């Protein structure tokens, strides 16, 4: 049995209940998005090494953390790595597109009376999503009757998104 399959099997042991699985399908992507979003807000002026403003804007701690995560995935499975690369890219582009819309004031005046900027909006939204999603995750594990896997081994925080991706791969008969 491959290492990745062993990790998926071990992760699955505490994710048998249907309600808990549904909660994870919703919350794992939300937690991933909120973490990447929060990391993108950390000042990173020392990374302004590119002559291109777009590359300087998109380069952040979130990209570094994603890169390190992708190294973890490629060591386990090339196909999981590719899927996580696509998913991570979508998340990063979503975050930066949201910031771009704020700069252009393209939210149809929804935030005009709030006097809120894009960074503040992203910060509050990310924190709220992060807290809400983790509360639901722990509720799911209470329903399951088992502790979250990451309490046993921190690498299971990285296995969660890949575990969901493996379900998608299995559905479309893609080997991982």
C-alpha positions as a Markdown table, in Angstrom:
| # | Residue | x | y | z |
|---|---|---|---|---|
| 1 | Unk | 0.0 | 0.0 | 0.0 |
| 2 | Unk | 1.3 | 3.4 | -0.9 |
| 3 | Unk | 2.1 | 6.0 | 1.8 |
| 4 | Unk | -0.6 | 8.4 | 0.5 |
| 5 | Unk | -3.2 | 5.6 | 0.6 |
| 6 | Unk | -2.1 | 4.7 | 4.1 |
| 7 | Unk | -2.5 | 8.3 | 5.2 |
| 8 | Unk | -5.9 | 8.5 | 3.6 |
| 9 | Unk | -7.0 | 5.3 | 5.3 |
| 10 | Unk | -5.8 | 6.6 | 8.7 |
| 11 | Unk | -7.5 | 9.9 | 8.1 |
| 12 | Unk | -10.7 | 8.1 | 7.1 |
| 13 | Unk | -10.9 | 6.3 | 10.4 |
| 14 | Unk | -12.1 | 9.5 | 12.1 |
| 15 | Unk | -14.3 | 10.5 | 9.2 |
| 16 | Unk | -17.0 | 7.8 | 8.8 |
| 17 | Unk | -20.1 | 9.6 | 9.8 |
| 18 | Unk | -22.1 | 11.1 | 6.9 |
| 19 | Unk | -22.7 | 14.4 | 8.6 |
| 20 | Unk | -19.1 | 14.8 | 9.6 |
| 21 | Unk | -18.1 | 14.1 | 6.0 |
| 22 | Unk | -20.5 | 16.7 | 4.7 |
| 23 | Unk | -19.1 | 19.2 | 7.2 |
| 24 | Unk | -15.6 | 18.4 | 6.0 |
| 25 | Unk | -16.5 | 18.9 | 2.4 |
| 26 | Unk | -17.7 | 22.4 | 3.2 |
| 27 | Unk | -15.2 | 23.4 | 5.9 |
| 28 | Unk | -11.8 | 22.1 | 4.7 |
| 29 | Unk | -11.9 | 24.3 | 1.5 |
| 30 | Unk | -13.1 | 27.3 | 3.6 |
| 31 | Unk | -10.3 | 26.8 | 6.2 |
| 32 | Unk | -7.8 | 26.5 | 3.4 |
| 33 | Unk | -9.1 | 29.7 | 1.8 |
| 34 | Unk | -9.1 | 31.6 | 5.1 |
| 35 | Unk | -5.5 | 30.5 | 6.0 |
| 36 | Unk | -4.2 | 31.5 | 2.5 |
| 37 | Unk | -6.1 | 34.7 | 2.7 |
| 38 | Unk | -4.7 | 35.6 | 6.1 |
| 39 | Unk | -1.2 | 34.7 | 5.0 |
| 40 | Unk | -1.6 | 37.0 | 2.0 |
| 41 | Unk | -2.2 | 39.9 | 4.3 |
| 42 | Unk | 1.1 | 39.7 | 6.2 |
| 43 | Unk | 3.4 | 42.5 | 5.0 |
| 44 | Unk | 6.0 | 41.3 | 2.6 |
| 45 | Unk | 7.8 | 44.3 | 1.2 |
| 46 | Unk | 11.1 | 42.5 | 1.4 |
| 47 | Unk | 9.8 | 40.1 | -1.3 |
| 48 | Unk | 9.5 | 43.0 | -3.9 |
| 49 | Unk | 12.2 | 41.5 | -6.1 |
| 50 | Unk | 10.4 | 41.4 | -9.4 |
| 51 | Unk | 10.3 | 44.2 | -11.9 |
| 52 | Unk | 6.7 | 43.4 | -12.5 |
| 53 | Unk | 4.1 | 44.9 | -10.1 |
| 54 | Unk | 1.7 | 42.0 | -10.6 |
| 55 | Unk | 4.3 | 39.5 | -9.5 |
| 56 | Unk | 5.2 | 41.7 | -6.6 |
| 57 | Unk | 1.6 | 41.9 | -5.6 |
| 58 | Unk | 0.9 | 38.2 | -5.8 |
| 59 | Unk | 4.1 | 37.1 | -4.1 |
| 60 | Unk | 3.3 | 36.7 | -0.4 |
| 61 | Unk | 3.6 | 34.4 | 2.6 |
| 62 | Unk | 0.6 | 32.6 | 1.2 |
| 63 | Unk | 2.6 | 31.6 | -1.9 |
| 64 | Unk | 5.6 | 30.4 | 0.2 |
| 65 | Unk | 3.3 | 28.3 | 2.4 |
| 66 | Unk | 1.5 | 26.8 | -0.7 |
| 67 | Unk | 4.9 | 26.1 | -2.2 |
| 68 | Unk | 6.0 | 24.2 | 0.9 |
| 69 | Unk | 2.7 | 22.3 | 1.0 |
| 70 | Unk | 3.1 | 21.4 | -2.7 |
| 71 | Unk | 6.5 | 19.9 | -1.9 |
| 72 | Unk | 4.8 | 17.7 | 0.7 |
| 73 | Unk | 2.2 | 16.6 | -1.8 |
| 74 | Unk | 4.7 | 15.9 | -4.7 |
| 75 | Unk | 6.6 | 13.6 | -2.3 |
| 76 | Unk | 3.4 | 11.5 | -1.8 |
| 77 | Unk | 1.8 | 11.6 | -5.2 |
| 78 | Unk | 2.3 | 13.5 | -8.4 |
| 79 | Unk | -1.4 | 13.5 | -9.3 |
| 80 | Unk | -2.4 | 14.8 | -5.9 |
| 81 | Unk | 0.3 | 17.5 | -6.3 |
| 82 | Unk | -1.3 | 18.5 | -9.6 |
| 83 | Unk | -4.8 | 18.7 | -8.1 |
| 84 | Unk | -3.6 | 20.7 | -5.1 |
| 85 | Unk | -1.6 | 23.0 | -7.4 |
| 86 | Unk | -4.8 | 23.7 | -9.4 |
| 87 | Unk | -6.9 | 24.1 | -6.2 |
| 88 | Unk | -4.3 | 26.4 | -4.6 |
| 89 | Unk | -4.1 | 28.5 | -7.8 |
| 90 | Unk | -7.8 | 29.0 | -7.8 |
| 91 | Unk | -7.8 | 30.0 | -4.1 |
| 92 | Unk | -4.9 | 32.5 | -4.7 |
| 93 | Unk | -6.6 | 34.0 | -7.8 |
| 94 | Unk | -9.9 | 34.3 | -5.9 |
| 95 | Unk | -8.2 | 36.2 | -3.1 |
| 96 | Unk | -6.3 | 38.5 | -5.4 |
| 97 | Unk | -9.3 | 39.1 | -7.6 |
| 98 | Unk | -11.4 | 40.1 | -4.6 |
| 99 | Unk | -8.6 | 42.6 | -3.7 |
| 100 | Unk | -8.6 | 43.9 | -7.3 |
| 101 | Unk | -12.3 | 44.4 | -7.2 |
| 102 | Unk | -12.0 | 46.4 | -4.0 |
| 103 | Unk | -9.3 | 48.6 | -5.6 |
| 104 | Unk | -11.7 | 49.3 | -8.5 |
| 105 | Unk | -14.7 | 49.7 | -6.1 |
| 106 | Unk | -16.6 | 47.1 | -8.0 |
| 107 | Unk | -18.8 | 45.9 | -5.2 |
| 108 | Unk | -21.8 | 48.0 | -6.4 |
| 109 | Unk | -21.5 | 50.4 | -3.5 |
| 110 | Unk | -22.1 | 47.7 | -0.8 |
| 111 | Unk | -19.2 | 48.8 | 1.3 |
| 112 | Unk | -19.3 | 52.6 | 0.6 |
| 113 | Unk | -21.0 | 53.5 | 3.9 |
| 114 | Unk | -18.7 | 51.2 | 5.9 |
| 115 | Unk | -15.5 | 53.0 | 5.0 |
| 116 | Unk | -13.7 | 49.7 | 4.7 |
| 117 | Unk | -10.8 | 48.8 | 2.5 |
| 118 | Unk | -9.9 | 45.5 | 0.8 |
| 119 | Unk | -7.4 | 44.4 | 3.3 |
| 120 | Unk | -9.8 | 45.0 | 6.2 |
| 121 | Unk | -12.6 | 43.3 | 4.4 |
| 122 | Unk | -10.4 | 40.3 | 3.7 |
| 123 | Unk | -9.1 | 40.2 | 7.3 |
| 124 | Unk | -12.5 | 40.2 | 8.9 |
| 125 | Unk | -14.0 | 37.8 | 6.3 |
| 126 | Unk | -11.1 | 35.4 | 6.7 |
| 127 | Unk | -11.2 | 35.4 | 10.5 |
| 128 | Unk | -14.9 | 34.9 | 10.6 |
| 129 | Unk | -14.8 | 32.0 | 8.1 |
| 130 | Unk | -11.8 | 30.4 | 9.9 |
| 131 | Unk | -13.5 | 30.4 | 13.3 |
| 132 | Unk | -16.9 | 29.4 | 11.9 |
| 133 | Unk | -15.4 | 26.5 | 9.9 |
| 134 | Unk | -13.3 | 25.2 | 12.8 |
| 135 | Unk | -16.4 | 25.3 | 15.1 |
| 136 | Unk | -18.3 | 23.2 | 12.5 |
| 137 | Unk | -15.3 | 20.8 | 12.1 |
| 138 | Unk | -15.2 | 20.2 | 15.9 |
| 139 | Unk | -19.0 | 19.8 | 15.9 |
| 140 | Unk | -18.6 | 17.2 | 13.1 |
| 141 | Unk | -16.0 | 15.3 | 15.2 |
| 142 | Unk | -18.3 | 15.5 | 18.2 |
| 143 | Unk | -21.1 | 13.9 | 16.1 |
| 144 | Unk | -18.5 | 11.3 | 14.8 |
| 145 | Unk | -17.4 | 10.6 | 18.4 |
| 146 | Unk | -13.7 | 10.7 | 17.4 |
| 147 | Unk | -11.0 | 13.3 | 17.9 |
| 148 | Unk | -9.7 | 15.1 | 14.8 |
| 149 | Unk | -6.8 | 13.4 | 13.1 |
| 150 | Unk | -4.5 | 16.4 | 13.3 |
| 151 | Unk | -4.4 | 16.1 | 17.1 |
| 152 | Unk | -2.6 | 12.8 | 16.6 |
| 153 | Unk | -0.2 | 14.0 | 13.8 |
| 154 | Unk | 0.1 | 17.6 | 12.5 |
| 155 | Unk | 0.6 | 16.3 | 8.9 |
| 156 | Unk | -3.1 | 15.5 | 8.8 |
| 157 | Unk | -3.8 | 19.2 | 8.4 |
| 158 | Unk | -2.3 | 18.8 | 5.0 |
| 159 | Unk | -3.9 | 15.4 | 4.3 |
| 160 | Unk | -7.5 | 16.8 | 4.7 |
| 161 | Unk | -7.6 | 18.7 | 1.4 |
| 162 | Unk | -5.8 | 15.9 | -0.4 |
| 163 | Unk | -8.3 | 13.4 | 1.1 |
| 164 | Unk | -11.2 | 15.3 | -0.5 |
| 165 | Unk | -9.3 | 15.5 | -3.8 |
| 166 | Unk | -8.9 | 11.7 | -3.7 |
| 167 | Unk | -12.7 | 11.3 | -3.6 |
| 168 | Unk | -12.9 | 13.4 | -6.7 |
| 169 | Unk | -10.2 | 11.4 | -8.4 |
| 170 | Unk | -11.9 | 8.2 | -7.5 |
| 171 | Unk | -15.2 | 9.5 | -8.9 |
| 172 | Unk | -13.5 | 10.2 | -12.2 |
| 173 | Unk | -11.3 | 7.1 | -12.1 |
| 174 | Unk | -8.1 | 9.1 | -11.9 |
| 175 | Unk | -5.2 | 7.3 | -10.2 |
| 176 | Unk | -3.3 | 8.9 | -7.5 |
